[in-house]
CSV table of C-alpha atoms in Angstrom, one decimal:
chain,number,residue,atom,x,y,z
A,17,MET,CA,118.0,37.7,95.9
A,18,SER,CA,116.9,35.4,92.7
A,19,SER,CA,116.3,32.2,92.9
A,20,VAL,CA,119.0,32.1,90.0
A,21,LYS,CA,121.9,34.0,91.9
A,22,MET,CA,121.3,32.0,94.9
A,23,ALA,CA,122.3,28.7,92.7
A,24,ASP,CA,124.8,30.7,91.8
A,25,THR,CA,126.5,31.8,94.9
A,26,GLN,CA,125.7,28.7,96.1
A,27,SER,CA,127.3,26.4,93.3
A,28,ILE,CA,130.2,28.6,94.9
A,29,ALA,CA,129.9,28.3,97.9
A,30,ASN,CA,129.7,24.3,97.3
A,31,ARG,CA,133.3,24.3,94.8
A,32,ILE,CA,135.5,26.8,97.4
A,33,SER,CA,133.9,24.6,100.5
A,34,ALA,CA,136.0,21.6,99.1
A,35,LYS,CA,138.7,23.1,98.0
A,36,PHE,CA,139.2,24.5,101.3
A,37,GLU,CA,139.3,20.5,102.7
A,38,HIS,CA,141.2,19.8,99.7
A,39,PHE,CA,143.7,22.4,101.4
A,40,LEU,CA,143.9,21.7,104.6
A,41,VAL,CA,145.3,18.3,103.9
A,42,GLY,CA,147.1,19.0,100.8
A,43,LYS,CA,150.4,18.1,100.6
A,44,ASN,CA,151.6,20.4,97.8
A,45,TYR,CA,150.3,23.7,100.9
A,46,ILE,CA,152.6,22.8,103.2
A,47,LEU,CA,153.2,26.0,106.2
A,48,GLY,CA,156.0,27.9,106.3
A,49,ASP,CA,157.1,30.6,108.5
A,50,ASP,CA,155.4,33.4,107.1
A,51,ASP,CA,152.6,32.1,105.1
A,52,PHE,CA,151.7,29.2,103.1
A,53,ASN,CA,153.1,28.1,100.2
A,54,ASP,CA,151.9,27.7,97.7
A,55,GLY,CA,153.4,24.5,96.3
A,56,LEU,CA,153.7,25.5,91.9
A,57,GLU,CA,157.7,25.1,92.5
A,58,LEU,CA,157.4,21.7,94.6
A,59,GLU,CA,155.3,20.0,92.2
A,60,LEU,CA,156.9,21.5,89.3
A,61,LEU,CA,160.3,20.0,90.9
A,62,GLU,CA,159.3,16.7,91.2
A,63,LYS,CA,157.5,16.4,87.9
A,64,GLN,CA,160.6,17.5,86.4
A,65,GLU,CA,163.0,14.7,87.8
A,66,GLU,CA,160.4,12.2,87.7
A,67,LYS,CA,160.7,13.0,83.5
A,68,GLU,CA,164.4,13.0,84.2
A,69,SER,CA,164.3,9.0,85.8
A,70,THR,CA,162.0,7.5,83.2
A,71,GLU,CA,164.1,9.1,80.1
A,72,SER,CA,167.4,8.3,81.3
A,73,GLY,CA,169.0,5.5,78.9
A,74,TRP,CA,171.1,4.7,81.6
A,75,SER,CA,168.8,2.0,82.6
A,76,LYS,CA,168.4,0.9,79.1
A,77,ARG,CA,169.5,-2.2,77.8
A,78,ILE,CA,168.8,-5.7,76.3
A,79,LEU,CA,167.8,-8.6,78.3
A,80,LEU,CA,169.0,-12.0,77.5
A,81,ASP,CA,166.1,-14.7,77.7
A,82,VAL,CA,167.3,-15.8,80.8
A,83,GLU,CA,167.7,-12.7,82.8
A,84,LYS,CA,164.0,-12.3,81.0
A,85,ALA,CA,162.5,-15.6,82.5
A,86,ARG,CA,164.2,-14.0,85.9
A,87,VAL,CA,162.9,-10.8,86.5
A,88,GLU,CA,159.4,-12.6,85.0
A,89,LYS,CA,159.4,-14.4,88.0
A,90,GLU,CA,160.6,-11.3,90.3
A,91,ALA,CA,158.1,-9.3,89.0
A,92,ALA,CA,154.8,-12.2,89.9
A,93,ALA,CA,156.5,-12.8,93.2
A,94,LYS,CA,156.0,-9.8,94.1
A,95,ARG,CA,152.5,-8.8,92.6
A,96,GLN,CA,151.9,-12.0,94.7
A,97,ARG,CA,153.7,-10.7,97.7
A,98,GLU,CA,151.7,-6.4,96.9
A,99,LYS,CA,148.7,-8.8,96.8
A,100,ALA,CA,148.7,-9.7,100.1
A,101,LEU,CA,150.3,-6.5,101.6
A,102,GLN,CA,147.2,-5.5,100.3
A,103,VAL,CA,145.0,-8.0,102.0
A,104,ALA,CA,146.9,-7.6,105.5
A,105,SER,CA,146.2,-3.8,105.3
A,106,ASN,CA,142.7,-3.5,104.4
A,107,TYR,CA,142.3,-6.1,107.2
A,108,PHE,CA,144.4,-3.3,110.0
A,109,ASN,CA,142.8,0.0,108.2
A,110,LYS,CA,139.2,-1.8,109.4
A,111,ARG,CA,140.3,-2.1,112.3
A,112,LEU,CA,142.1,1.0,112.9
A,113,ILE,CA,139.2,3.0,111.9
A,114,ASN,CA,136.5,0.9,114.6
A,115,ASP,CA,139.0,1.2,117.2
A,116,MET,CA,139.0,5.5,117.0
A,117,LEU,CA,135.7,5.4,116.1
A,118,GLN,CA,135.3,3.5,119.7
A,119,GLN,CA,137.4,6.0,121.4
A,120,LEU,CA,136.8,9.4,119.6
A,121,SER,CA,132.8,7.9,120.8
A,122,GLU,CA,134.2,8.8,125.0
A,123,PRO,CA,134.0,12.5,125.4
A,124,ASP,CA,135.4,12.3,129.2
A,125,ARG,CA,138.5,10.4,128.0
A,126,VAL,CA,139.1,12.2,124.9
A,127,MET,CA,139.0,16.3,126.6
A,128,THR,CA,140.8,14.8,129.6
A,129,HIS,CA,143.9,12.2,128.2
A,130,LEU,CA,144.1,12.8,125.0
A,131,LEU,CA,143.5,16.6,124.3
A,132,ARG,CA,144.0,17.2,128.4
A,133,VAL,CA,141.1,19.9,128.6
A,134,HIS,CA,140.1,19.6,131.7
A,135,ALA,CA,137.9,20.8,133.8
A,136,SER,CA,140.3,23.3,135.8
A,137,THR,CA,141.4,25.2,131.9
A,138,THR,CA,137.2,24.7,131.2
A,139,ASP,CA,136.4,27.0,134.7
A,140,LEU,CA,139.2,29.2,132.5
A,141,LEU,CA,138.0,29.1,129.7
A,142,LEU,CA,134.8,30.5,130.4
A,143,ALA,CA,135.8,32.8,133.5
A,144,LEU,CA,138.0,35.2,130.5
A,145,THR,CA,134.5,35.5,128.4
A,146,LEU,CA,133.5,37.0,131.2
A,147,PRO,CA,132.9,40.9,130.7
A,148,PHE,CA,134.8,41.7,133.2
A,149,PRO,CA,136.5,39.1,135.6
A,150,ARG,CA,137.8,39.3,138.8
A,151,LEU,CA,142.2,39.2,138.0
A,152,SER,CA,142.1,37.8,141.2
A,153,LEU,CA,140.1,34.8,140.9
A,154,ILE,CA,142.2,34.1,136.8
A,155,ALA,CA,145.4,34.8,138.4
A,156,SER,CA,143.7,31.2,140.9
A,157,MET,CA,143.0,29.4,137.7
A,158,LEU,CA,145.9,30.1,136.2
A,159,GLU,CA,148.4,29.0,139.4
A,160,GLN,CA,145.7,25.6,138.9
A,161,ASN,CA,147.3,24.9,134.8
A,162,PRO,CA,150.8,24.2,135.0
A,163,GLU,CA,151.2,24.7,131.7
A,164,LEU,CA,150.0,27.9,131.1
A,165,LYS,CA,150.6,30.0,133.9
A,166,ARG,CA,154.7,28.7,133.0
A,167,ARG,CA,154.0,30.3,129.7
A,168,LEU,CA,152.5,33.2,131.1
A,169,LEU,CA,156.0,33.8,132.5
A,170,TYR,CA,158.2,33.5,130.6
A,171,LEU,CA,156.1,36.1,128.3
A,172,VAL,CA,156.5,38.7,130.7
A,173,GLY,CA,159.7,37.8,131.2
A,174,SER,CA,160.5,38.2,127.3
A,175,HIS,CA,162.0,41.6,125.9
A,176,SER,CA,160.5,40.8,122.4
A,177,PHE,CA,156.3,40.1,123.6
A,178,MET,CA,156.8,42.9,126.1
A,179,GLU,CA,158.1,44.7,123.2
A,180,LEU,CA,155.1,45.0,121.8
A,181,LEU,CA,153.2,45.3,124.5
A,182,ASN,CA,156.2,48.4,125.2
A,183,ARG,CA,155.6,47.2,127.9
A,184,LYS,CA,159.3,46.4,130.3
A,185,PRO,CA,160.3,42.8,131.2
A,186,ARG,CA,159.3,41.7,134.4
A,187,VAL,CA,160.7,38.8,135.8
A,188,VAL,CA,157.4,36.9,137.7
A,189,LYS,CA,156.9,33.4,139.9
A,190,ASP,CA,153.3,33.8,140.6
A,191,ALA,CA,150.4,34.4,138.1
A,192,GLN,CA,149.1,36.7,140.1
A,193,ALA,CA,151.7,39.5,139.0
A,194,ALA,CA,152.1,38.0,135.4
A,195,VAL,CA,148.2,38.7,135.1
A,196,GLY,CA,149.2,41.7,136.8
A,197,LEU,CA,151.7,43.3,134.2
A,198,LEU,CA,149.7,41.6,131.4
A,199,GLY,CA,145.3,43.1,131.7
A,200,ILE,CA,142.7,40.8,131.4
A,201,GLU,CA,141.9,42.0,128.2
A,202,ILE,CA,145.1,40.7,126.4
A,203,LEU,CA,145.0,37.1,128.6
A,204,LYS,CA,141.3,37.3,127.2
A,205,GLN,CA,143.3,36.1,123.7
A,206,ILE,CA,146.2,34.6,123.6
A,207,VAL,CA,144.9,32.3,126.9
A,208,PRO,CA,142.6,30.8,125.1
A,209,ALA,CA,144.7,30.6,122.0
A,210,MET,CA,147.7,29.2,124.4
A,211,VAL,CA,144.7,26.4,125.7
A,212,PHE,CA,143.5,25.1,121.7
A,213,LYS,CA,147.2,25.5,120.3
A,214,TYR,CA,149.5,23.3,122.8
A,215,ARG,CA,146.7,20.1,121.9
A,216,VAL,CA,146.7,20.1,118.0
A,217,LYS,CA,149.0,17.8,116.5
A,218,MET,CA,151.8,19.7,114.7
A,219,ASN,CA,154.0,17.4,113.3
A,220,ASN,CA,152.7,14.3,112.2
A,221,THR,CA,153.9,11.7,108.7
A,222,VAL,CA,150.7,11.3,108.1
A,223,ILE,CA,149.7,14.3,106.0
A,224,PRO,CA,152.2,17.1,106.7
A,225,GLY,CA,151.8,19.9,107.7
A,226,LEU,CA,148.2,20.0,108.7
A,227,GLY,CA,148.7,20.6,112.1
A,228,LYS,CA,150.2,24.1,110.9
A,229,LYS,CA,147.1,24.7,108.4
A,230,LEU,CA,144.4,23.6,111.4
A,231,TRP,CA,145.9,25.7,113.5
A,232,ARG,CA,146.2,28.7,111.5
A,233,HIS,CA,142.0,28.3,110.4
A,234,MET,CA,141.5,27.8,113.6
A,235,LEU,CA,143.2,31.6,114.9
A,236,THR,CA,142.2,33.2,112.0
A,237,THR,CA,137.9,31.9,113.1
A,238,SER,CA,138.8,33.2,116.7
A,239,LEU,CA,140.1,36.3,115.7
A,240,ALA,CA,137.2,36.8,112.9
A,241,THR,CA,134.6,35.8,115.0
A,242,THR,CA,135.7,38.4,117.7
A,243,TYR,CA,135.7,41.4,115.8
A,244,VAL,CA,132.5,40.5,113.4
A,245,LEU,CA,130.9,40.2,117.7
A,246,GLU,CA,132.8,43.6,118.6
A,247,GLN,CA,131.5,45.4,115.5
A,248,GLN,CA,127.5,44.3,116.2
A,249,GLY,CA,128.5,45.9,119.8
A,250,TYR,CA,127.7,42.3,121.1
A,251,LYS,CA,129.3,42.8,125.3
A,252,ARG,CA,131.1,39.2,125.9
A,253,PRO,CA,133.3,39.2,122.2
A,254,ALA,CA,135.6,36.8,123.9
A,255,GLU,CA,133.3,34.3,123.3
A,256,GLY,CA,134.6,34.3,119.6
A,257,MET,CA,137.9,33.0,120.9
A,258,MET,CA,136.1,30.0,121.9
A,259,LEU,CA,134.4,29.1,119.2
A,260,GLY,CA,136.7,29.0,117.0
A,261,GLY,CA,138.8,26.9,119.1
A,262,LEU,CA,135.4,24.8,120.2
A,263,LEU,CA,134.7,24.0,116.6
A,264,HIS,CA,137.2,22.4,115.7
A,265,LEU,CA,138.2,20.4,119.1
A,266,GLY,CA,137.3,16.9,116.4
A,267,HIS,CA,139.7,18.5,114.2
A,268,MET,CA,141.8,18.2,116.9
A,269,ALA,CA,141.0,14.7,118.6
A,270,CYS,CA,140.6,13.1,115.7
A,271,LEU,CA,144.2,13.8,114.5
A,272,HIS,CA,145.5,12.5,117.5
A,273,GLN,CA,143.2,9.8,117.6
A,274,PHE,CA,144.2,8.4,114.2
A,275,LEU,CA,148.6,8.1,115.0
A,276,ARG,CA,147.2,7.2,118.5
A,277,SER,CA,145.6,4.3,117.1
A,278,PHE,CA,147.5,3.1,114.3
A,279,ASP,CA,150.7,2.0,116.6
A,280,GLU,CA,147.8,1.2,119.5
A,281,THR,CA,146.7,-1.9,116.0
A,282,MET,CA,149.7,-1.9,115.3
A,283,VAL,CA,150.4,-3.5,118.4
A,284,GLU,CA,146.9,-5.5,118.6
A,285,CYS,CA,148.0,-7.0,115.1
A,286,LEU,CA,151.3,-8.2,115.8
A,287,ASN,CA,150.8,-9.8,118.8
A,288,GLU,CA,147.8,-11.8,117.7
A,289,ALA,CA,150.5,-13.0,115.0
A,290,ARG,CA,152.4,-13.8,117.1
A,291,GLN,CA,149.8,-16.2,118.8
A,292,LYS,CA,148.8,-17.8,116.3
A,293,GLY,CA,152.6,-18.5,114.8
A,294,ASP,CA,151.6,-16.7,111.7
A,295,LYS,CA,154.7,-15.7,110.9
A,296,LYS,CA,153.6,-14.4,107.0
A,297,PHE,CA,150.9,-12.3,107.8
A,298,HIS,CA,153.7,-10.4,111.6
A,299,ASP,CA,156.1,-9.3,108.5
A,300,LEU,CA,153.7,-8.2,106.4
A,301,LEU,CA,152.3,-6.3,108.9
A,302,PHE,CA,155.5,-3.4,109.7
A,303,ASP,CA,154.9,-2.9,105.4
A,304,VAL,CA,151.2,-1.6,106.2
A,305,GLU,CA,151.5,2.1,106.0
A,306,ALA,CA,149.5,5.0,107.6
A,307,ASP,CA,146.2,6.0,104.8
A,308,PRO,CA,146.1,9.4,105.1
A,309,ARG,CA,142.1,9.0,103.2
A,310,ILE,CA,140.9,7.3,106.2
A,311,LEU,CA,142.4,10.5,108.8
A,312,GLU,CA,140.2,13.1,105.9
A,313,LYS,CA,137.4,11.0,105.5
A,314,PHE,CA,137.4,11.0,109.4
A,315,LEU,CA,138.1,15.2,109.2
A,316,ALA,CA,135.3,15.6,106.9
A,317,GLU,CA,132.4,13.9,107.9
A,318,LYS,CA,133.2,13.1,111.9
A,319,ALA,CA,135.2,15.7,113.1
A,320,LEU,CA,132.2,18.7,113.7
A,321,GLU,CA,130.3,16.2,115.2
A,322,ILE,CA,132.8,14.9,117.4
A,323,SER,CA,133.2,18.8,118.1
A,324,LEU,CA,130.0,19.2,119.2
A,325,SER,CA,129.8,16.4,121.7
A,326,LEU,CA,133.3,17.3,122.9
A,327,ALA,CA,131.7,21.0,123.5
A,328,LYS,CA,128.5,19.8,124.9
A,329,HIS,CA,131.1,18.1,127.9
A,330,SER,CA,132.9,20.2,128.8
A,331,PHE,CA,131.3,23.5,128.3
A,332,GLN,CA,127.2,23.2,128.4
A,333,GLU,CA,127.3,23.9,131.7
A,334,GLY,CA,129.0,26.9,132.0
A,335,ALA,CA,128.4,28.2,128.4
A,336,PRO,CA,124.8,26.7,126.7
A,337,GLN,CA,125.0,29.8,124.2
A,338,LEU,CA,128.4,28.6,122.9
A,339,ILE,CA,126.6,25.3,122.4
A,340,SER,CA,123.6,26.6,120.9
A,341,ALA,CA,126.1,28.5,118.3
A,342,LEU,CA,128.1,25.2,117.1
A,343,GLN,CA,125.4,23.9,117.1
A,344,GLU,CA,124.1,26.3,114.3
A,345,GLU,CA,127.1,25.7,112.6
A,346,VAL,CA,126.9,21.7,112.5
A,347,ASP,CA,123.3,21.9,111.8
A,348,ASP,CA,124.3,23.9,108.6
A,349,HIS,CA,121.5,26.4,110.1
A,350,ASN,CA,121.0,29.2,107.6
A,351,TYR,CA,122.2,33.1,108.6
A,352,ASN,CA,118.9,34.2,108.4
A,353,VAL,CA,117.4,31.4,111.4
A,354,ARG,CA,121.0,31.9,114.2
A,355,GLY,CA,121.3,33.5,116.5
A,356,THR,CA,123.8,36.3,117.6
A,357,LEU,CA,126.9,33.9,117.9
A,358,GLY,CA,125.6,31.6,115.5
A,359,LYS,CA,125.7,34.7,113.1
A,360,ALA,CA,128.8,35.6,114.3
A,361,LEU,CA,131.1,31.9,113.8
A,362,PHE,CA,128.7,31.7,110.3
A,363,SER,CA,131.0,34.7,109.0
A,364,GLY,CA,133.9,34.8,110.8
A,365,LEU,CA,134.7,30.8,110.2
A,366,ARG,CA,134.0,31.6,105.6
A,367,PHE,CA,136.5,34.5,106.4
A,368,SER,CA,139.3,32.2,107.6
A,369,VAL,CA,138.1,30.1,104.4
A,370,PHE,CA,139.3,32.7,102.7
A,371,GLU,CA,142.7,33.6,104.6
A,372,GLN,CA,143.8,29.8,104.1
A,373,LEU,CA,143.1,30.3,100.3
A,374,ARG,CA,144.4,33.6,99.5
A,375,ALA,CA,147.8,32.7,101.9
A,376,ALA,CA,148.1,29.8,99.8
A,377,LYS,CA,147.1,31.4,96.2
A,378,ASN,CA,144.0,29.3,95.6
A,379,PHE,CA,141.4,31.9,96.0
A,380,SER,CA,140.6,33.5,92.8
A,381,GLN,CA,139.0,36.4,91.8
A,382,ASP,CA,135.9,36.1,90.3
A,383,GLU,CA,135.3,34.1,93.4
A,384,LEU,CA,135.7,37.1,95.6
A,385,VAL,CA,132.0,38.6,96.2
A,386,PRO,CA,130.0,35.8,96.0
A,387,TRP,CA,131.8,34.0,98.9
A,388,ARG,CA,132.0,37.9,100.4
A,389,GLU,CA,128.2,38.0,100.3
A,390,TYR,CA,127.4,34.4,101.5
A,391,ALA,CA,129.6,34.7,104.6
A,392,GLN,CA,127.1,37.8,104.7
A,393,ILE,CA,130.0,39.8,105.4
A,394,SER,CA,129.8,44.4,103.6
A,395,ALA,CA,132.0,45.1,101.0
A,396,SER,CA,134.2,47.5,104.1
A,397,GLN,CA,133.6,44.9,106.0
A,398,PHE,CA,135.4,42.7,104.6
A,399,LYS,CA,138.6,44.9,103.5
A,400,GLU,CA,138.9,45.5,106.9
A,401,MET,CA,139.2,42.6,108.4
A,402,HIS,CA,141.5,41.7,105.5
A,403,GLN,CA,143.5,44.8,106.9
A,404,LYS,CA,143.8,43.7,109.9
A,405,SER,CA,145.4,40.0,109.5
A,406,LEU,CA,143.5,38.5,111.6
A,407,TYR,CA,145.7,35.1,111.4
A,408,ARG,CA,147.2,36.3,113.7
A,409,ILE,CA,147.4,38.3,117.4
A,410,ASP,CA,148.1,41.8,116.8
A,411,TYR,CA,149.3,42.5,120.0
A,412,SER,CA,149.5,46.9,119.2
A,413,SER,CA,145.9,47.1,119.9
A,414,PHE,CA,147.8,46.1,124.1
A,415,SER,CA,149.6,48.3,124.4
A,416,SER,CA,151.0,51.3,126.5
């Protein structure tokens, strides 16, 4: 590839990466029940409502001098309060950021208490990456994970789910029976998916839609990485399901911690204001709102490093090959110098970026070939990945 073409490809890659970051936190791209909302109808409606409001003649009339003086006095008081509120917000946000940095620097606390990923869960995930794990071993590990066990028992008793597998539902009470009914290959996909999905904060008012979009991106990355590994003949393709989740541990942690730190910092500041007898500052705090820009900055600048730190803490000893692949991605190594897992993750992650932007109708046709080439995916393979709808698990491949 010529130096000019490489520069053009890198320019497009940077533009698409920036576009994806905006998509992830953008309020105009909300994930619906079936797919993404492209945001155009909502955006046009908001603009039209704003235009109608400003053009309405009902609010227009001539003000008397005494009314003008009152309005000016109220406006001055409002400006003064807004200035005081800005000072309070700046102080609060500084405390919030420091608390987030402190809390997120403790991997054990984040994994155990914030994301609720305990040692028994990491052991189960690692066991499922093996080529031929024993069913009895997986069943015994599920008994130590009651949340996962409960969901699996529900699935095997679900008519709609078992119909996807062309199997009859069964009411069972122990993990051994559920594992036997489902089989190990389907467990390699649905167990990691369940673990990571229920660690995502799906609903929040700070950045609505972020949780659902993040989960869709994580699952697509996992399935696309797994697909690439299968095509390469890799012996443990289920590691792709792990990589997609581990790569976004930091994103999940940042979202959880932002919401928790906001509440805890608010309580601390209110208590301090009461102790000092500062009623003005105390009352201003009730109007301080969560600033989404803080979370956006953490997601863009800190999340990947936090993901790597958390993954090392829990998986370094049991799966050093996964950590190596994550390290290559965090360090942004060139594709050609990466290992097998690192290359698969490179391609799987970038295919997912395409899929999310495509679903949001925010990926142009002229960007397709350069991005595909940048993702190191052949035209035929890219087409097949797109046709497989890798944003959801294909249960037909497991049907009896």
